[in-house]
N, C-alpha and C. Protein backbone atom coordinates (compact mmCIF):
# COMPACT_ATOMS: atom_id res chain seq x y z
N MET A 1 0.86 -1.19 0.00
CA MET A 1 0.00 0.00 0.00
C MET A 1 0.90 1.23 0.00
N SER A 2 0.65 2.13 -0.90
CA SER A 2 1.48 3.34 -0.97
C SER A 2 1.06 4.32 0.10
N ALA A 3 2.02 5.13 0.53
CA ALA A 3 1.74 6.13 1.56
C ALA A 3 0.70 7.13 1.09
N ALA A 4 0.60 7.33 -0.22
CA ALA A 4 -0.36 8.31 -0.76
C ALA A 4 -1.80 7.89 -0.51
N THR A 5 -2.05 6.59 -0.39
CA THR A 5 -3.42 6.13 -0.17
C THR A 5 -3.79 6.04 1.30
N LEU A 6 -2.82 6.15 2.17
CA LEU A 6 -3.08 6.12 3.61
C LEU A 6 -3.45 7.51 4.10
N ARG A 7 -4.36 7.57 5.08
CA ARG A 7 -4.74 8.85 5.67
C ARG A 7 -4.53 8.78 7.17
N GLN A 8 -4.03 9.87 7.74
CA GLN A 8 -3.90 9.95 9.19
C GLN A 8 -5.01 10.84 9.71
N LEU A 9 -5.66 10.36 10.76
CA LEU A 9 -6.78 11.06 11.36
C LEU A 9 -6.56 11.24 12.86
N VAL A 10 -6.92 12.40 13.37
CA VAL A 10 -6.93 12.65 14.81
C VAL A 10 -8.32 12.25 15.30
N THR A 11 -8.37 11.30 16.23
CA THR A 11 -9.68 10.86 16.74
C THR A 11 -9.97 11.54 18.07
N PHE A 12 -11.26 11.81 18.27
CA PHE A 12 -11.70 12.46 19.51
C PHE A 12 -13.09 11.97 19.86
N ARG A 13 -13.47 12.27 21.09
CA ARG A 13 -14.73 11.76 21.62
C ARG A 13 -15.66 12.90 21.99
N LEU A 14 -16.94 12.71 21.67
CA LEU A 14 -18.04 13.55 22.16
C LEU A 14 -19.03 12.57 22.77
N GLY A 15 -19.13 12.54 24.10
CA GLY A 15 -19.97 11.53 24.74
C GLY A 15 -19.38 10.16 24.46
N ALA A 16 -20.24 9.23 24.05
CA ALA A 16 -19.79 7.88 23.74
C ALA A 16 -19.37 7.73 22.28
N ASP A 17 -19.61 8.75 21.47
CA ASP A 17 -19.33 8.68 20.04
C ASP A 17 -17.90 9.12 19.73
N HIS A 18 -17.31 8.43 18.76
CA HIS A 18 -15.95 8.75 18.33
C HIS A 18 -16.00 9.43 16.97
N PHE A 19 -15.20 10.48 16.83
CA PHE A 19 -15.12 11.28 15.61
C PHE A 19 -13.66 11.39 15.21
N ALA A 20 -13.43 11.86 13.99
CA ALA A 20 -12.06 12.06 13.52
C ALA A 20 -12.01 13.23 12.56
N ALA A 21 -10.83 13.82 12.48
CA ALA A 21 -10.56 14.89 11.51
C ALA A 21 -9.19 14.60 10.90
N ASP A 22 -9.04 14.97 9.65
CA ASP A 22 -7.77 14.77 8.96
C ASP A 22 -6.67 15.49 9.74
N ILE A 23 -5.55 14.82 9.93
CA ILE A 23 -4.47 15.39 10.73
C ILE A 23 -3.97 16.71 10.13
N TYR A 24 -4.07 16.88 8.82
CA TYR A 24 -3.62 18.11 8.18
C TYR A 24 -4.52 19.30 8.49
N ALA A 25 -5.74 19.03 8.96
CA ALA A 25 -6.66 20.11 9.33
C ALA A 25 -6.46 20.56 10.77
N VAL A 26 -5.67 19.81 11.54
CA VAL A 26 -5.49 20.10 12.96
C VAL A 26 -4.19 20.87 13.16
N GLU A 27 -4.32 22.11 13.61
CA GLU A 27 -3.16 22.95 13.91
C GLU A 27 -2.54 22.54 15.24
N ARG A 28 -3.39 22.34 16.26
CA ARG A 28 -2.90 22.09 17.61
C ARG A 28 -4.01 21.49 18.46
N VAL A 29 -3.61 20.75 19.48
CA VAL A 29 -4.53 20.28 20.51
C VAL A 29 -4.16 21.03 21.78
N LEU A 30 -5.12 21.76 22.33
CA LEU A 30 -4.88 22.57 23.53
C LEU A 30 -5.65 22.01 24.72
N ARG A 31 -5.06 22.12 25.90
CA ARG A 31 -5.84 21.84 27.11
C ARG A 31 -6.99 22.83 27.14
N TYR A 32 -8.10 22.39 27.71
CA TYR A 32 -9.26 23.26 27.74
C TYR A 32 -8.98 24.49 28.60
N GLN A 33 -9.35 25.62 28.08
CA GLN A 33 -9.34 26.86 28.84
C GLN A 33 -10.68 27.52 28.57
N GLN A 34 -11.25 28.11 29.58
CA GLN A 34 -12.56 28.74 29.42
C GLN A 34 -12.46 29.89 28.42
N PRO A 35 -13.17 29.80 27.28
CA PRO A 35 -13.13 30.91 26.33
C PRO A 35 -13.79 32.16 26.92
N THR A 36 -13.36 33.31 26.48
CA THR A 36 -13.99 34.56 26.86
C THR A 36 -15.30 34.67 26.09
N ALA A 37 -16.40 34.78 26.82
CA ALA A 37 -17.72 34.83 26.18
C ALA A 37 -17.90 36.14 25.44
N ILE A 38 -18.59 36.08 24.33
CA ILE A 38 -18.92 37.26 23.53
C ILE A 38 -20.44 37.37 23.51
N PRO A 39 -20.99 38.49 23.97
CA PRO A 39 -22.46 38.64 24.00
C PRO A 39 -23.08 38.58 22.60
N ASN A 40 -24.33 38.16 22.58
CA ASN A 40 -25.15 38.15 21.36
C ASN A 40 -24.56 37.32 20.23
N THR A 41 -24.03 36.15 20.57
CA THR A 41 -23.55 35.22 19.55
C THR A 41 -24.38 33.94 19.63
N PRO A 42 -24.39 33.14 18.58
CA PRO A 42 -25.14 31.88 18.63
C PRO A 42 -24.68 31.00 19.79
N ARG A 43 -25.57 30.13 20.27
CA ARG A 43 -25.28 29.25 21.42
C ARG A 43 -24.04 28.39 21.20
N TRP A 44 -23.80 27.98 19.97
CA TRP A 44 -22.70 27.05 19.72
C TRP A 44 -21.34 27.74 19.70
N ILE A 45 -21.32 29.07 19.75
CA ILE A 45 -20.04 29.79 19.88
C ILE A 45 -19.76 29.97 21.36
N GLU A 46 -18.71 29.31 21.85
CA GLU A 46 -18.37 29.40 23.27
C GLU A 46 -17.69 30.71 23.61
N GLY A 47 -17.00 31.30 22.64
CA GLY A 47 -16.29 32.54 22.89
C GLY A 47 -15.00 32.56 22.09
N VAL A 48 -13.99 33.21 22.65
CA VAL A 48 -12.70 33.32 21.97
C VAL A 48 -11.57 33.03 22.95
N ILE A 49 -10.45 32.58 22.39
CA ILE A 49 -9.24 32.38 23.18
C ILE A 49 -8.09 33.10 22.47
N ASP A 50 -7.03 33.35 23.22
CA ASP A 50 -5.81 33.92 22.65
C ASP A 50 -4.88 32.75 22.37
N TYR A 51 -4.55 32.55 21.11
CA TYR A 51 -3.64 31.48 20.71
C TYR A 51 -2.59 32.08 19.78
N GLN A 52 -1.35 32.03 20.18
CA GLN A 52 -0.22 32.57 19.42
C GLN A 52 -0.49 34.02 19.00
N ASN A 53 -0.94 34.80 19.98
CA ASN A 53 -1.22 36.23 19.79
C ASN A 53 -2.30 36.52 18.75
N GLN A 54 -3.17 35.56 18.53
CA GLN A 54 -4.33 35.76 17.66
C GLN A 54 -5.59 35.39 18.43
N VAL A 55 -6.66 36.12 18.15
CA VAL A 55 -7.95 35.81 18.75
C VAL A 55 -8.59 34.71 17.91
N VAL A 56 -8.86 33.57 18.55
CA VAL A 56 -9.41 32.41 17.85
C VAL A 56 -10.81 32.13 18.39
N PRO A 57 -11.82 32.15 17.51
CA PRO A 57 -13.16 31.80 17.96
C PRO A 57 -13.23 30.31 18.28
N VAL A 58 -14.03 29.98 19.31
CA VAL A 58 -14.15 28.60 19.77
C VAL A 58 -15.62 28.19 19.71
N ILE A 59 -15.86 27.04 19.08
CA ILE A 59 -17.23 26.52 19.01
C ILE A 59 -17.34 25.27 19.87
N SER A 60 -18.55 24.99 20.31
CA SER A 60 -18.85 23.76 21.03
C SER A 60 -19.39 22.75 20.02
N LEU A 61 -18.64 21.67 19.79
CA LEU A 61 -19.15 20.66 18.87
C LEU A 61 -20.37 19.95 19.45
N ARG A 62 -20.45 19.86 20.77
CA ARG A 62 -21.66 19.26 21.38
C ARG A 62 -22.89 20.08 21.01
N ARG A 63 -22.80 21.39 21.16
CA ARG A 63 -23.94 22.25 20.80
C ARG A 63 -24.17 22.25 19.29
N ARG A 64 -23.10 22.28 18.54
CA ARG A 64 -23.21 22.30 17.07
C ARG A 64 -23.95 21.07 16.57
N PHE A 65 -23.68 19.92 17.20
CA PHE A 65 -24.30 18.67 16.78
C PHE A 65 -25.55 18.33 17.59
N GLU A 66 -25.99 19.30 18.41
CA GLU A 66 -27.21 19.15 19.22
C GLU A 66 -27.14 17.95 20.16
N LEU A 67 -25.97 17.79 20.79
CA LEU A 67 -25.78 16.77 21.81
C LEU A 67 -25.95 17.40 23.18
N GLU A 68 -26.13 16.57 24.19
CA GLU A 68 -26.26 17.07 25.56
C GLU A 68 -24.99 17.83 25.95
N VAL A 69 -25.16 19.00 26.54
CA VAL A 69 -24.02 19.81 26.97
C VAL A 69 -23.59 19.36 28.36
N VAL A 70 -22.29 19.17 28.55
CA VAL A 70 -21.74 18.78 29.84
C VAL A 70 -20.63 19.76 30.22
N ASP A 71 -20.31 19.79 31.51
CA ASP A 71 -19.22 20.65 31.97
C ASP A 71 -17.88 20.11 31.50
N ALA A 72 -16.92 21.00 31.35
CA ALA A 72 -15.57 20.60 30.96
C ALA A 72 -14.96 19.75 32.07
N LYS A 73 -14.19 18.76 31.66
CA LYS A 73 -13.50 17.88 32.59
C LYS A 73 -11.99 17.96 32.32
N LEU A 74 -11.23 17.23 33.09
CA LEU A 74 -9.77 17.25 32.96
C LEU A 74 -9.31 16.88 31.55
N GLU A 75 -10.02 15.93 30.90
CA GLU A 75 -9.60 15.48 29.57
C GLU A 75 -10.20 16.31 28.42
N THR A 76 -11.02 17.31 28.73
CA THR A 76 -11.60 18.17 27.70
C THR A 76 -10.48 18.94 26.99
N ARG A 77 -10.59 19.03 25.67
CA ARG A 77 -9.57 19.70 24.87
C ARG A 77 -10.22 20.66 23.88
N ILE A 78 -9.40 21.55 23.37
CA ILE A 78 -9.79 22.41 22.25
C ILE A 78 -8.91 22.02 21.07
N LEU A 79 -9.55 21.55 20.00
CA LEU A 79 -8.83 21.27 18.76
C LEU A 79 -8.82 22.55 17.95
N VAL A 80 -7.65 23.01 17.56
CA VAL A 80 -7.55 24.20 16.72
C VAL A 80 -7.42 23.71 15.28
N PHE A 81 -8.45 24.02 14.48
CA PHE A 81 -8.49 23.59 13.09
C PHE A 81 -8.00 24.70 12.16
N ASN A 82 -7.26 24.30 11.12
CA ASN A 82 -6.89 25.21 10.03
C ASN A 82 -8.05 25.25 9.05
N THR A 83 -8.55 26.43 8.75
CA THR A 83 -9.58 26.58 7.72
C THR A 83 -9.16 27.69 6.78
N SER A 84 -9.88 27.82 5.68
CA SER A 84 -9.57 28.89 4.73
C SER A 84 -9.81 30.26 5.34
N ASP A 85 -10.59 30.31 6.43
CA ASP A 85 -10.88 31.57 7.11
C ASP A 85 -10.01 31.79 8.34
N GLY A 86 -9.01 30.96 8.53
CA GLY A 86 -8.15 31.07 9.71
C GLY A 86 -8.43 29.95 10.70
N TRP A 87 -7.92 30.11 11.90
CA TRP A 87 -8.08 29.08 12.92
C TRP A 87 -9.45 29.14 13.55
N ILE A 88 -9.99 27.96 13.84
CA ILE A 88 -11.23 27.83 14.61
C ILE A 88 -10.98 26.78 15.67
N GLY A 89 -11.30 27.10 16.92
CA GLY A 89 -11.19 26.14 18.00
C GLY A 89 -12.49 25.37 18.15
N ALA A 90 -12.39 24.10 18.50
CA ALA A 90 -13.57 23.27 18.71
C ALA A 90 -13.39 22.49 20.00
N VAL A 91 -14.34 22.62 20.92
CA VAL A 91 -14.28 21.92 22.20
C VAL A 91 -14.74 20.48 22.00
N VAL A 92 -13.90 19.53 22.45
CA VAL A 92 -14.22 18.10 22.39
C VAL A 92 -14.02 17.51 23.78
N ASP A 93 -14.69 16.39 24.05
CA ASP A 93 -14.59 15.77 25.37
C ASP A 93 -13.20 15.22 25.65
N ALA A 94 -12.58 14.65 24.63
CA ALA A 94 -11.23 14.09 24.79
C ALA A 94 -10.64 13.83 23.42
N VAL A 95 -9.33 14.00 23.30
CA VAL A 95 -8.62 13.60 22.09
C VAL A 95 -8.06 12.22 22.39
N LEU A 96 -8.26 11.28 21.47
CA LEU A 96 -7.92 9.89 21.73
C LEU A 96 -6.57 9.47 21.16
N GLU A 97 -6.44 9.51 19.84
CA GLU A 97 -5.20 9.05 19.21
C GLU A 97 -5.18 9.48 17.76
N VAL A 98 -4.02 9.29 17.14
CA VAL A 98 -3.89 9.47 15.70
C VAL A 98 -3.91 8.07 15.09
N ILE A 99 -4.79 7.88 14.11
CA ILE A 99 -4.89 6.58 13.45
C ILE A 99 -4.54 6.73 11.97
N THR A 100 -4.06 5.65 11.41
CA THR A 100 -3.80 5.60 9.97
C THR A 100 -4.83 4.66 9.37
N VAL A 101 -5.53 5.14 8.34
CA VAL A 101 -6.58 4.32 7.73
C VAL A 101 -6.29 4.11 6.25
N THR A 102 -6.79 3.00 5.76
CA THR A 102 -6.70 2.67 4.34
C THR A 102 -8.04 2.97 3.68
N PRO A 103 -8.08 3.10 2.37
CA PRO A 103 -9.35 3.40 1.70
C PRO A 103 -10.46 2.39 2.00
N ASP A 104 -10.11 1.12 2.17
CA ASP A 104 -11.15 0.12 2.43
C ASP A 104 -11.73 0.23 3.84
N GLN A 105 -11.10 0.98 4.72
CA GLN A 105 -11.64 1.20 6.07
C GLN A 105 -12.62 2.36 6.10
N LEU A 106 -12.68 3.15 5.03
CA LEU A 106 -13.53 4.34 5.00
C LEU A 106 -14.78 4.06 4.17
N ALA A 107 -15.93 4.05 4.85
CA ALA A 107 -17.21 3.84 4.17
C ALA A 107 -17.81 5.19 3.82
N PRO A 108 -18.56 5.28 2.72
CA PRO A 108 -19.18 6.56 2.37
C PRO A 108 -20.18 7.00 3.43
N PRO A 109 -20.40 8.31 3.56
CA PRO A 109 -21.31 8.79 4.60
C PRO A 109 -22.77 8.47 4.29
N PRO A 110 -23.55 8.15 5.33
CA PRO A 110 -24.99 7.97 5.14
C PRO A 110 -25.65 9.33 5.03
N LYS A 111 -26.94 9.35 4.67
CA LYS A 111 -27.66 10.62 4.55
C LYS A 111 -27.72 11.35 5.89
N LEU A 112 -28.01 10.64 6.93
CA LEU A 112 -28.06 11.24 8.27
C LEU A 112 -27.37 10.32 9.26
N PHE A 113 -26.68 10.89 10.21
CA PHE A 113 -26.03 10.09 11.26
C PHE A 113 -26.19 10.81 12.58
N ARG A 114 -27.06 10.30 13.40
CA ARG A 114 -27.30 10.84 14.74
C ARG A 114 -27.43 12.36 14.74
N GLY A 115 -28.21 12.89 13.84
CA GLY A 115 -28.46 14.32 13.83
C GLY A 115 -27.44 15.15 13.07
N LEU A 116 -26.34 14.53 12.65
CA LEU A 116 -25.35 15.26 11.87
C LEU A 116 -25.80 15.32 10.42
N SER A 117 -25.75 16.46 9.84
CA SER A 117 -26.04 16.58 8.42
C SER A 117 -24.92 15.90 7.65
N SER A 118 -25.27 15.16 6.63
CA SER A 118 -24.26 14.42 5.88
C SER A 118 -23.25 15.33 5.18
N GLU A 119 -23.56 16.62 5.06
CA GLU A 119 -22.60 17.54 4.43
C GLU A 119 -21.32 17.68 5.25
N TYR A 120 -21.37 17.40 6.55
CA TYR A 120 -20.19 17.51 7.41
C TYR A 120 -19.31 16.27 7.32
N LEU A 121 -19.83 15.20 6.77
CA LEU A 121 -19.17 13.91 6.86
C LEU A 121 -18.30 13.60 5.65
N GLN A 122 -17.11 13.05 5.93
CA GLN A 122 -16.28 12.50 4.87
C GLN A 122 -16.52 11.01 4.75
N GLY A 123 -16.96 10.41 5.83
CA GLY A 123 -17.23 8.98 5.82
C GLY A 123 -17.17 8.41 7.21
N LEU A 124 -17.29 7.09 7.27
CA LEU A 124 -17.22 6.36 8.52
C LEU A 124 -16.04 5.41 8.44
N VAL A 125 -15.23 5.41 9.47
CA VAL A 125 -14.06 4.54 9.52
C VAL A 125 -14.42 3.31 10.35
N ARG A 126 -14.19 2.15 9.76
CA ARG A 126 -14.45 0.89 10.47
C ARG A 126 -13.23 0.56 11.33
N ARG A 127 -13.49 0.38 12.63
CA ARG A 127 -12.42 0.01 13.57
C ARG A 127 -12.88 -1.20 14.36
N GLU A 128 -11.95 -1.88 14.99
CA GLU A 128 -12.31 -3.03 15.82
C GLU A 128 -13.29 -2.63 16.92
N LYS A 129 -13.13 -1.43 17.46
CA LYS A 129 -13.97 -0.95 18.57
C LYS A 129 -15.28 -0.35 18.08
N GLY A 130 -15.51 -0.31 16.77
CA GLY A 130 -16.73 0.28 16.24
C GLY A 130 -16.42 1.30 15.16
N LEU A 131 -17.41 2.13 14.86
CA LEU A 131 -17.28 3.13 13.80
C LEU A 131 -16.79 4.46 14.35
N VAL A 132 -16.01 5.15 13.54
CA VAL A 132 -15.55 6.50 13.85
C VAL A 132 -16.09 7.40 12.75
N VAL A 133 -16.75 8.49 13.14
CA VAL A 133 -17.31 9.44 12.18
C VAL A 133 -16.21 10.39 11.75
N CYS A 134 -15.88 10.38 10.47
CA CYS A 134 -14.83 11.24 9.93
C CYS A 134 -15.47 12.54 9.44
N LEU A 135 -15.09 13.65 10.07
CA LEU A 135 -15.68 14.95 9.75
C LEU A 135 -14.86 15.72 8.73
N ASP A 136 -15.55 16.47 7.91
CA ASP A 136 -14.91 17.43 7.03
C ASP A 136 -14.98 18.77 7.74
N VAL A 137 -13.91 19.15 8.44
CA VAL A 137 -13.95 20.35 9.29
C VAL A 137 -14.11 21.63 8.47
N THR A 138 -13.80 21.58 7.19
CA THR A 138 -13.99 22.77 6.35
C THR A 138 -15.46 23.02 6.06
N ARG A 139 -16.32 22.02 6.33
CA ARG A 139 -17.74 22.17 6.03
C ARG A 139 -18.61 22.15 7.28
N LEU A 140 -17.99 22.25 8.45
CA LEU A 140 -18.77 22.26 9.70
C LEU A 140 -19.66 23.49 9.80
N LEU A 141 -19.23 24.57 9.18
CA LEU A 141 -19.95 25.84 9.27
C LEU A 141 -20.35 26.31 7.88
N THR A 142 -21.52 26.94 7.81
CA THR A 142 -21.96 27.55 6.56
C THR A 142 -21.17 28.84 6.34
N ALA A 143 -21.29 29.41 5.16
CA ALA A 143 -20.61 30.68 4.86
C ALA A 143 -21.06 31.77 5.82
N ASP A 144 -22.37 31.83 6.12
CA ASP A 144 -22.88 32.83 7.07
C ASP A 144 -22.30 32.61 8.46
N GLU A 145 -22.20 31.35 8.88
CA GLU A 145 -21.66 31.05 10.20
C GLU A 145 -20.17 31.40 10.27
N ARG A 146 -19.44 31.14 9.20
CA ARG A 146 -18.02 31.52 9.17
C ARG A 146 -17.87 33.03 9.27
N MET A 147 -18.76 33.76 8.60
CA MET A 147 -18.72 35.23 8.69
C MET A 147 -19.01 35.68 10.11
N ALA A 148 -19.96 35.01 10.78
CA ALA A 148 -20.29 35.35 12.17
C ALA A 148 -19.08 35.12 13.07
N LEU A 149 -18.35 34.02 12.86
CA LEU A 149 -17.16 33.74 13.65
C LEU A 149 -16.07 34.78 13.40
N GLN A 150 -15.87 35.15 12.14
CA GLN A 150 -14.88 36.18 11.83
C GLN A 150 -15.25 37.49 12.50
N SER A 151 -16.54 37.79 12.53
CA SER A 151 -17.01 39.01 13.17
C SER A 151 -16.72 38.98 14.67
N VAL A 152 -16.95 37.81 15.29
CA VAL A 152 -16.67 37.66 16.73
C VAL A 152 -15.20 37.91 16.99
N ALA A 153 -14.33 37.31 16.19
CA ALA A 153 -12.88 37.48 16.38
C ALA A 153 -12.48 38.94 16.17
N SER A 154 -13.03 39.58 15.14
CA SER A 154 -12.69 40.98 14.85
C SER A 154 -13.13 41.90 15.97
N GLU A 155 -14.36 41.69 16.47
CA GLU A 155 -14.86 42.51 17.57
C GLU A 155 -14.02 42.33 18.82
N SER A 156 -13.59 41.10 19.07
CA SER A 156 -12.76 40.83 20.25
C SER A 156 -11.42 41.54 20.15
N MET A 157 -10.84 41.55 18.96
CA MET A 157 -9.56 42.23 18.77
C MET A 157 -9.73 43.73 18.94
N ALA A 158 -10.85 44.27 18.50
CA ALA A 158 -11.10 45.71 18.62
C ALA A 158 -11.24 46.12 20.08
N ARG A 159 -11.79 45.21 20.91
CA ARG A 159 -11.98 45.52 22.34
C ARG A 159 -10.69 45.40 23.12
N ALA A 160 -9.74 44.63 22.59
CA ALA A 160 -8.49 44.36 23.34
C ALA A 160 -7.58 45.56 23.39
């Protein structure tokens, strides 16, 4: 198997469900820090953090996917994703491991998966422990939502 056909994914947990994102989309894994709240933003925007002298908007994937919201725990992390609009932080319950998958381990996405719109999905990875939902982090947010996040970051920088 050539290295070109292998994919590396960062796996993480939300509740009992396992998710993954392409390792090239992940800038950094940060210990959870309480984001600074920004008034009048959608519920799924937790706020902003300072990362490498830049204001980075942080979203709650639990709220985004309409899962039960829980308090942050010791293993809670913020995944900083690289997007065409800059960095976006995403709160996850825990980061698990980096896995290498082959094309035959990746099944095409179903129309709906536990409330997730199939537009977010790259596919499902078959593992011994069950399925891992592979997310397309570039499509987690609509164009309007990305603009809202950019606005939050810009307003935060103006206040600083």
